[in-house]
Amino acid sequence: MAKILYVEDNVANRMLVSQLLEPLGHTVIEAVDGITGIQAAQDEKPDLILMDINIPGMDGYETTTRIKSLPEMGNVPIIALTARTMAGDRERALTAGCDGYIAKPIDVDELPKQIDEFLDGRRDTVSLDQESDYLREYNVRLVDHLEQKVRELTAANEEVERRALMKGRFIDLAAHELRTPLTAVHGYLSILTAPGSPFLSNADENTREIIEGVVIGVDRLRGIVQDMLDVTRIRAGTLQLSYAPVTLSSIFKRIERDFSKVVARRNQILIVADVSHIRPLWVDGERLTQILRNLLSNAVKYTPDGGEVELAAEVVGEDQPSGSEPLVKITVRDSGVGIPPDQHHLIFEHFHEVREIEHHSTSKTEFMGGGAGLGLPIARGVAEAHGGSLWVESDSYDPEACPGSKFHLVLPFGKVPQN
Ligand code: ADP
């Protein structure tokens, strides 16, 4: 008994054929269009394929040609089924690679017999002369179809680009609009919380707590607005870098200081390597610190309490043959939940998050706390603006086993300008 793949968009026909063939012991697999038909042929390796010609997307001729070119599928008989009774339909089907042709409506008495014949080795052919005529016609139609698809894709691509541009403009506009009132709120808060401020000293415990909460919230908002502005600058290539000689050890010390409280609160171990032997880099120190802050806050965020986060660096390519400059490679390693390989490139895209937005908490450092999904695109953008690169290494996502992640930032030492 045979495994039969039936590629057909019409549900009534699919039911009819299944009801006809399954009682005879055949297994009928159904596919509703050409693309799923090709996939099913690859996955299921059927003994025979019934191919409706008039299907959406790739038509039955094109689908047949494609299936016939798949490894191990060349000898599987494909029988065209078509209601379109134009002169030459049979020849067209055979030219496209079909081994037989059955006209619709399906003759319920005949179909099982015809299928048995093809399973037993029957193969219909077309004369060479006819084949070359129909091949020419088929080629023209294929190119036509291709042209139409290219036009559709180009239009769709233009639409995607237009929307991306609008999104960019919206981010830019929203960031600028938010910045003004936020600056005012921040200014008033600074007056309220300045050392020796009468507002604070006269306030009771409750009010102080409320003010603290507002300060944290406003700082977070300012960070998000700043990130939005950075994103637009990176995208527009207008990010300004203030180059100066910077030692990595000074930056590492700053990061260690910044993160010491958070790490202690999360009961994590932060290992910061001694990098005092690495010569100074010619970079924007604030921007480099920003990259490392983003990477470290992710490492802390996606590592459970009690885990480990490490910040290290090495010089690479020092012994290379002349011509290539040595680089510095900074690595942020964590013992956290990890990132599935199929997400490695996506996490560097704007607003991409591996998990659903509903799982967000607003914390930058709590375990699995959410964020705006801008930290990594900004970090990569800043790295690239320095002529460097940023990528991730991680085996899988597993919140139980915690395979961990490593983010590698490679930067050129940079050249001190000679004047
Ligand atoms: P977010 O603000 O969401 O942290 P990011 O751009 O910094 O945005 O990161 C994007 C996504 O990449 C995160 O939502 C998270 O799913 C994943 N990710 C980043 N760093 C790590 C890490 N160290 N471990 C596991 N997942 C991470």
XYZ file of C-alpha atoms and ligand atoms in Angstrom, residues 220 227 294-303 332-340 343-344 346-355 360 363-364 368-379 392 394 396-397 404-407, ligand 1:
83
model
C 14.984 55.480 34.322
C 18.757 55.499 24.486
C 24.748 47.742 28.957
C 26.508 44.379 28.745
C 27.044 44.140 32.483
C 23.481 45.092 33.363
C 22.233 42.402 30.969
C 24.674 39.865 32.442
C 23.399 40.672 35.947
C 19.785 40.728 34.792
C 19.836 37.388 33.003
C 21.831 35.531 35.673
C 31.593 39.928 29.466
C 30.763 36.413 30.603
C 27.846 35.353 32.750
C 26.497 32.119 34.189
C 22.947 33.064 33.250
C 20.025 31.701 31.271
C 21.808 31.879 27.892
C 20.486 32.814 24.449
C 19.337 30.342 21.765
C 18.289 34.607 18.368
C 21.940 35.675 18.326
C 18.091 39.256 16.427
C 18.997 40.513 19.897
C 21.122 43.211 18.260
C 18.068 44.552 16.446
C 16.079 47.413 17.900
C 13.333 46.494 20.345
C 13.984 42.778 20.001
C 13.459 40.705 23.087
C 13.672 36.984 23.384
C 10.714 36.775 25.722
C 8.467 42.633 31.776
C 13.974 46.739 36.750
C 17.336 47.006 35.016
C 14.908 38.643 33.994
C 13.776 42.250 34.426
C 12.629 43.736 31.131
C 13.972 46.656 29.156
C 13.242 48.586 26.016
C 15.384 46.241 23.903
C 17.772 49.042 22.930
C 20.842 48.177 25.046
C 22.492 45.772 22.606
C 21.753 47.659 19.358
C 23.246 50.767 20.951
C 26.250 48.827 22.243
C 27.546 36.896 21.377
C 25.907 31.126 23.885
C 21.194 27.699 24.350
C 18.505 29.280 26.484
C 25.601 31.284 30.309
C 26.558 33.788 27.613
C 29.698 35.565 26.496
C 29.603 38.949 24.791
P 16.805 44.689 27.091
O 16.541 46.101 27.406
O 15.576 43.886 26.824
O 17.743 44.022 28.047
P 18.919 44.437 25.151
O 19.058 45.016 23.781
O 19.965 44.821 26.137
O 17.490 44.815 25.660
O 18.866 42.863 25.017
C 17.986 42.271 24.089
C 17.596 40.875 24.520
O 18.750 40.031 24.483
C 17.118 40.791 25.976
O 15.735 41.054 26.059
C 17.449 39.358 26.342
O 16.425 38.505 25.923
C 18.690 39.047 25.510
N 19.935 39.137 26.306
C 20.813 40.175 26.323
N 21.869 39.912 27.136
C 21.660 38.684 27.647
C 22.402 37.840 28.544
N 23.566 38.218 29.077
N 21.877 36.620 28.831
C 20.694 36.221 28.299
N 19.940 36.968 27.449
C 20.420 38.186 27.130
